[in-house]
mmCIF file of C-alpha atoms in Angstrom:
data_model
loop_
_atom_site.group_PDB
_atom_site.id
_atom_site.type_symbol
_atom_site.label_atom_id
_atom_site.label_comp_id
_atom_site.label_asym_id
_atom_site.label_seq_id
_atom_site.Cartn_x
_atom_site.Cartn_y
_atom_site.Cartn_z
ATOM 1 C CA ASP A 1 99.115 -62.552 -46.957
ATOM 2 C CA ALA A 2 99.305 -61.428 -43.320
ATOM 3 C CA LYS A 3 97.327 -58.237 -43.790
ATOM 4 C CA THR A 4 94.144 -57.242 -41.980
ATOM 5 C CA THR A 5 91.192 -55.071 -43.010
ATOM 6 C CA GLN A 6 89.977 -52.134 -40.928
ATOM 7 C CA PRO A 7 87.720 -49.144 -41.610
ATOM 8 C CA ASN A 8 89.712 -46.021 -42.447
ATOM 9 C CA SER A 9 87.995 -43.889 -39.824
ATOM 10 C CA MET A 10 85.438 -43.943 -37.032
ATOM 11 C CA GLU A 11 83.880 -41.435 -34.676
ATOM 12 C CA SER A 12 82.698 -41.785 -31.115
ATOM 13 C CA ASN A 13 81.191 -39.513 -28.532
ATOM 14 C CA GLU A 14 83.176 -38.946 -25.397
ATOM 15 C CA GLU A 15 82.356 -41.298 -22.513
ATOM 16 C CA GLU A 16 80.625 -43.788 -24.800
ATOM 17 C CA PRO A 17 81.931 -47.256 -25.711
ATOM 18 C CA VAL A 18 83.781 -47.725 -29.000
ATOM 19 C CA HIS A 19 83.947 -50.940 -31.007
ATOM 20 C CA LEU A 20 86.753 -51.024 -33.556
ATOM 21 C CA PRO A 21 86.408 -53.941 -36.000
ATOM 22 C CA CYS A 22 89.113 -55.897 -37.796
ATOM 23 C CA ASN A 23 88.949 -58.690 -40.358
ATOM 24 C CA HIS A 24 91.731 -61.262 -40.622
ATOM 25 C CA SER A 25 90.044 -63.967 -42.650
ATOM 26 C CA THR A 26 93.250 -65.848 -43.571
ATOM 27 C CA ILE A 27 94.476 -66.199 -39.996
ATOM 28 C CA SER A 28 95.975 -69.545 -39.016
ATOM 29 C CA GLY A 29 95.793 -71.348 -35.697
ATOM 30 C CA THR A 30 99.034 -70.065 -34.204
ATOM 31 C CA ASP A 31 98.770 -66.419 -35.309
ATOM 32 C CA TYR A 32 98.209 -63.816 -32.622
ATOM 33 C CA ILE A 33 95.984 -60.756 -32.954
ATOM 34 C CA HIS A 34 97.649 -57.577 -31.746
ATOM 35 C CA TRP A 35 96.297 -54.044 -31.423
ATOM 36 C CA TYR A 36 98.418 -50.914 -31.243
ATOM 37 C CA ARG A 37 97.514 -47.262 -31.282
ATOM 38 C CA GLN A 38 99.476 -44.232 -32.367
ATOM 39 C CA LEU A 39 99.027 -40.691 -31.187
ATOM 40 C CA PRO A 40 100.396 -37.809 -33.282
ATOM 41 C CA SER A 41 104.182 -37.470 -33.185
ATOM 42 C CA GLN A 42 104.610 -40.632 -31.110
ATOM 43 C CA GLY A 43 105.578 -44.212 -31.835
ATOM 44 C CA PRO A 44 102.850 -46.860 -31.770
ATOM 45 C CA GLU A 45 101.755 -47.991 -28.320
ATOM 46 C CA TYR A 46 100.768 -51.558 -27.468
ATOM 47 C CA VAL A 47 97.099 -51.907 -26.480
ATOM 48 C CA ILE A 48 96.236 -55.590 -26.221
ATOM 49 C CA HIS A 49 96.733 -58.955 -27.864
ATOM 50 C CA GLY A 50 95.145 -62.383 -27.889
ATOM 51 C CA LEU A 51 95.154 -65.794 -29.504
ATOM 52 C CA THR A 52 91.755 -67.443 -29.096
ATOM 53 C CA SER A 53 89.998 -66.234 -25.966
ATOM 54 C CA ASN A 54 88.677 -62.762 -25.262
ATOM 55 C CA VAL A 55 91.136 -60.607 -23.333
ATOM 56 C CA ASN A 56 90.770 -57.681 -20.968
ATOM 57 C CA ASN A 57 93.330 -55.248 -19.621
ATOM 58 C CA ARG A 58 93.301 -51.778 -18.114
ATOM 59 C CA MET A 59 93.215 -50.133 -21.529
ATOM 60 C CA ALA A 60 90.680 -52.156 -23.478
ATOM 61 C CA SER A 61 89.010 -55.466 -24.221
ATOM 62 C CA LEU A 62 89.597 -57.711 -27.207
ATOM 63 C CA ALA A 63 86.738 -59.825 -28.477
ATOM 64 C CA ILE A 64 87.795 -62.578 -30.888
ATOM 65 C CA ALA A 65 85.234 -64.300 -33.093
ATOM 66 C CA GLU A 66 84.826 -68.023 -32.605
ATOM 67 C CA ASP A 67 86.241 -68.736 -36.082
ATOM 68 C CA ARG A 68 89.044 -66.176 -35.426
ATOM 69 C CA LYS A 69 88.445 -64.497 -38.774
ATOM 70 C CA SER A 70 87.605 -61.207 -37.117
ATOM 71 C CA SER A 71 88.092 -59.365 -33.859
ATOM 72 C CA THR A 72 86.873 -56.202 -32.152
ATOM 73 C CA LEU A 73 88.779 -53.829 -29.939
ATOM 74 C CA ILE A 74 86.485 -52.360 -27.299
ATOM 75 C CA LEU A 75 87.213 -49.120 -25.506
ATOM 76 C CA HIS A 76 84.671 -49.111 -22.726
ATOM 77 C CA ARG A 77 84.464 -45.370 -22.239
ATOM 78 C CA ALA A 78 86.119 -43.185 -24.864
ATOM 79 C CA THR A 79 88.034 -40.132 -23.714
ATOM 80 C CA LEU A 80 89.604 -37.370 -25.768
ATOM 81 C CA ARG A 81 92.994 -38.974 -25.100
ATOM 82 C CA ASP A 82 91.832 -42.091 -26.967
ATOM 83 C CA ALA A 83 91.797 -40.196 -30.264
ATOM 84 C CA ALA A 84 94.486 -41.977 -32.279
ATOM 85 C CA VAL A 85 95.107 -44.323 -35.181
ATOM 86 C CA TYR A 86 94.386 -47.914 -34.138
ATOM 87 C CA TYR A 87 96.217 -50.758 -35.880
ATOM 88 C CA CYS A 88 95.057 -54.361 -35.905
ATOM 89 C CA ILE A 89 97.857 -56.794 -36.707
ATOM 90 C CA ARG A 90 97.897 -60.483 -37.398
ATOM 91 C CA TYR A 91 101.220 -61.592 -35.930
ATOM 92 C CA VAL A 92 102.794 -64.715 -37.388
ATOM 93 C CA VAL A 93 105.159 -66.019 -34.666
ATOM 94 C CA GLY A 94 108.788 -65.561 -35.643
ATOM 95 C CA ASN A 95 107.816 -63.172 -38.403
ATOM 96 C CA GLN A 96 107.328 -59.437 -38.756
ATOM 97 C CA PHE A 97 104.435 -57.373 -37.487
ATOM 98 C CA TYR A 98 102.653 -56.009 -40.581
ATOM 99 C CA PHE A 99 100.950 -52.660 -40.045
ATOM 100 C CA GLY A 100 98.230 -51.509 -42.426
ATOM 101 C CA THR A 101 96.852 -47.969 -42.499
ATOM 102 C CA GLY A 102 94.709 -48.524 -39.390
ATOM 103 C CA THR A 103 91.508 -46.833 -38.203
ATOM 104 C CA SER A 104 91.647 -43.172 -37.306
ATOM 105 C CA LEU A 105 89.411 -42.682 -34.264
ATOM 106 C CA THR A 106 87.914 -39.271 -33.606
ATOM 107 C CA VAL A 107 86.390 -38.664 -30.180
ATOM 108 C CA ILE A 108 83.759 -35.956 -30.085
ATOM 109 C CA PRO A 109 83.432 -34.004 -26.836
ATOM 110 C CA GLY B 1 112.004 -48.903 -16.412
ATOM 111 C CA ALA B 2 113.549 -47.284 -19.453
ATOM 112 C CA GLY B 3 111.755 -47.699 -22.731
ATOM 113 C CA VAL B 4 113.132 -47.852 -26.252
ATOM 114 C CA SER B 5 115.347 -44.866 -26.937
ATOM 115 C CA GLN B 6 116.085 -43.506 -30.411
ATOM 116 C CA THR B 7 118.643 -40.877 -31.243
ATOM 117 C CA PRO B 8 118.669 -38.342 -32.691
ATOM 118 C CA SER B 9 115.017 -37.378 -32.499
ATOM 119 C CA ASN B 10 115.442 -35.212 -35.594
ATOM 120 C CA LYS B 11 118.026 -35.326 -38.350
ATOM 121 C CA VAL B 12 118.325 -32.993 -41.305
ATOM 122 C CA THR B 13 120.825 -33.931 -43.962
ATOM 123 C CA GLU B 14 121.650 -33.003 -47.515
ATOM 124 C CA LYS B 15 120.946 -35.256 -50.450
ATOM 125 C CA GLY B 16 123.834 -37.637 -51.031
ATOM 126 C CA LYS B 17 125.078 -37.653 -47.431
ATOM 127 C CA TYR B 18 125.425 -40.647 -45.122
ATOM 128 C CA VAL B 19 123.361 -40.936 -41.927
ATOM 129 C CA GLU B 20 123.244 -43.252 -38.940
ATOM 130 C CA LEU B 21 120.202 -43.680 -36.726
ATOM 131 C CA ARG B 22 120.574 -45.330 -33.335
ATOM 132 C CA CYS B 23 118.194 -47.494 -31.323
ATOM 133 C CA ASP B 24 118.612 -48.557 -27.694
ATOM 134 C CA PRO B 25 116.099 -51.330 -26.986
ATOM 135 C CA ILE B 26 114.659 -52.340 -23.654
ATOM 136 C CA SER B 27 117.220 -54.350 -21.702
ATOM 137 C CA GLY B 28 116.758 -58.081 -22.196
ATOM 138 C CA HIS B 29 114.693 -57.794 -25.360
ATOM 139 C CA THR B 30 116.152 -60.157 -27.921
ATOM 140 C CA ALA B 31 114.073 -59.041 -30.897
ATOM 141 C CA LEU B 32 114.553 -55.639 -32.508
ATOM 142 C CA TYR B 33 112.633 -54.187 -35.451
ATOM 143 C CA TRP B 34 113.095 -51.163 -37.671
ATOM 144 C CA TYR B 35 110.156 -49.532 -39.423
ATOM 145 C CA ARG B 36 109.761 -46.472 -41.622
ATOM 146 C CA GLN B 37 106.664 -44.314 -41.562
ATOM 147 C CA SER B 38 105.629 -41.695 -44.093
ATOM 148 C CA LEU B 39 102.926 -39.133 -43.419
ATOM 149 C CA GLY B 40 99.454 -40.663 -43.338
ATOM 150 C CA GLN B 41 100.747 -44.214 -43.676
ATOM 151 C CA GLY B 42 101.194 -47.078 -41.250
ATOM 152 C CA PRO B 43 104.690 -48.186 -40.267
ATOM 153 C CA GLU B 44 106.465 -50.061 -43.067
ATOM 154 C CA PHE B 45 108.672 -52.976 -42.022
ATOM 155 C CA LEU B 46 112.386 -52.688 -42.839
ATOM 156 C CA ILE B 47 114.361 -55.294 -40.888
ATOM 157 C CA TYR B 48 114.079 -57.601 -37.889
ATOM 158 C CA PHE B 49 116.920 -58.817 -35.655
ATOM 159 C CA GLN B 50 116.852 -61.829 -33.400
ATOM 160 C CA GLY B 51 119.902 -61.354 -31.204
ATOM 161 C CA THR B 52 122.835 -60.183 -33.316
ATOM 162 C CA GLY B 53 121.628 -61.571 -36.610
ATOM 163 C CA ALA B 54 119.161 -60.152 -39.093
ATOM 164 C CA ALA B 55 116.342 -62.690 -39.153
ATOM 165 C CA ASP B 56 114.540 -60.883 -41.958
ATOM 166 C CA ASP B 57 115.811 -57.939 -43.974
ATOM 167 C CA SER B 58 113.277 -58.253 -46.769
ATOM 168 C CA GLY B 59 111.852 -54.787 -46.094
ATOM 169 C CA LEU B 60 115.055 -52.861 -46.778
ATOM 170 C CA PRO B 61 114.219 -50.883 -49.954
ATOM 171 C CA ASN B 62 117.643 -51.115 -51.601
ATOM 172 C CA ASP B 63 121.335 -51.592 -50.899
ATOM 173 C CA ARG B 64 121.747 -48.038 -49.627
ATOM 174 C CA PHE B 65 120.085 -49.203 -46.420
ATOM 175 C CA PHE B 66 121.932 -51.363 -43.910
ATOM 176 C CA ALA B 67 121.462 -52.163 -40.231
ATOM 177 C CA VAL B 68 123.641 -53.772 -37.592
ATOM 178 C CA ARG B 69 123.263 -55.042 -34.059
ATOM 179 C CA PRO B 70 126.767 -56.267 -33.209
ATOM 180 C CA GLU B 71 126.259 -57.135 -29.532
ATOM 181 C CA GLY B 72 122.597 -58.032 -29.603
ATOM 182 C CA SER B 73 121.513 -54.834 -27.928
ATOM 183 C CA VAL B 74 121.951 -51.408 -29.579
ATOM 184 C CA SER B 75 121.200 -51.258 -33.279
ATOM 185 C CA THR B 76 122.199 -48.735 -35.919
ATOM 186 C CA LEU B 77 120.357 -48.126 -39.175
ATOM 187 C CA LYS B 78 122.690 -46.742 -41.824
ATOM 188 C CA ILE B 79 121.600 -44.986 -44.976
ATOM 189 C CA GLN B 80 124.137 -44.171 -47.688
ATOM 190 C CA ARG B 81 123.771 -41.564 -50.420
ATOM 191 C CA THR B 82 120.519 -40.278 -48.978
ATOM 192 C CA GLU B 83 117.720 -39.248 -51.322
ATOM 193 C CA ARG B 84 114.789 -36.905 -50.720
ATOM 194 C CA GLY B 85 112.472 -39.923 -50.836
ATOM 195 C CA ASP B 86 114.194 -41.297 -47.734
ATOM 196 C CA SER B 87 112.588 -38.529 -45.684
ATOM 197 C CA ALA B 88 110.323 -40.196 -43.119
ATOM 198 C CA VAL B 89 110.082 -41.127 -39.444
ATOM 199 C CA TYR B 90 112.217 -44.150 -38.668
ATOM 200 C CA LEU B 91 110.824 -46.213 -35.814
ATOM 201 C CA CYS B 92 112.546 -48.847 -33.727
ATOM 202 C CA ALA B 93 110.783 -51.448 -31.596
ATOM 203 C CA SER B 94 111.908 -54.279 -29.353
ATOM 204 C CA SER B 95 110.252 -57.317 -27.814
ATOM 205 C CA LEU B 96 110.981 -60.428 -25.793
ATOM 206 C CA ASN B 97 110.018 -62.466 -28.858
ATOM 207 C CA ARG B 98 108.220 -65.142 -26.867
ATOM 208 C CA GLY B 99 104.982 -66.249 -28.485
ATOM 209 C CA GLY B 100 102.895 -63.141 -28.901
ATOM 210 C CA SER B 101 105.109 -60.767 -26.886
ATOM 211 C CA PRO B 102 104.156 -57.169 -27.713
ATOM 212 C CA LEU B 103 106.340 -54.632 -29.437
ATOM 213 C CA HIS B 104 107.611 -51.614 -27.526
ATOM 214 C CA PHE B 105 108.324 -48.640 -29.779
ATOM 215 C CA GLY B 106 110.531 -45.634 -29.445
ATOM 216 C CA ASN B 107 109.318 -42.218 -30.547
ATOM 217 C CA GLY B 108 111.292 -42.410 -33.750
ATOM 218 C CA THR B 109 113.845 -40.341 -35.619
ATOM 219 C CA ARG B 110 112.438 -37.839 -38.076
ATOM 220 C CA LEU B 111 114.799 -37.785 -41.060
ATOM 221 C CA THR B 112 114.599 -34.913 -43.511
ATOM 222 C CA VAL B 113 116.724 -35.012 -46.645
ATOM 223 C CA THR B 114 117.024 -31.632 -48.337
#
């Protein structure tokens, strides 16, 4: 089963950091962890991905647990434009990307 | 550069009609995916192409659904004898399909079957 577990919803205050958790306890050594987000009426947008090491890019940081059974997407300073549904995906190379129902992030001004 | 383009952006059709939905992937992307998304749900996998061939079509709900990618670029999702339950947003994505290469999505086609 390639599915992941995320909270249905989270809230954050504007300009504060946000930590979005994801469990992928059955992950295997060659599976990647991908994060996408989806704003209303748009297709999902790539955020970040990683394999074993923590990753940073201009949008976010990805912290991967040492045992790889969980990960956390970190938005360093939430803005109103970050309000979206965030999907954590365990990608099995050569296979499909399975999307769950994601975490709906609300940013409070 | 140009992203993934899907046409039309909206399609309204009557129950029982045939529809075609088109996807233009990013140039050079060998992998192409189709997803379907209903309100309040995450995208549901339909089919995945590697080049011209369907590498995995296990998500197609029944034989009314078919997709092609004859030249390894543009893809068309075809739905025969549409039903009201087919109403959804149909999303297309492409990727380089190297290791963990990310997906790039279009904005989807909203299909409404009346």
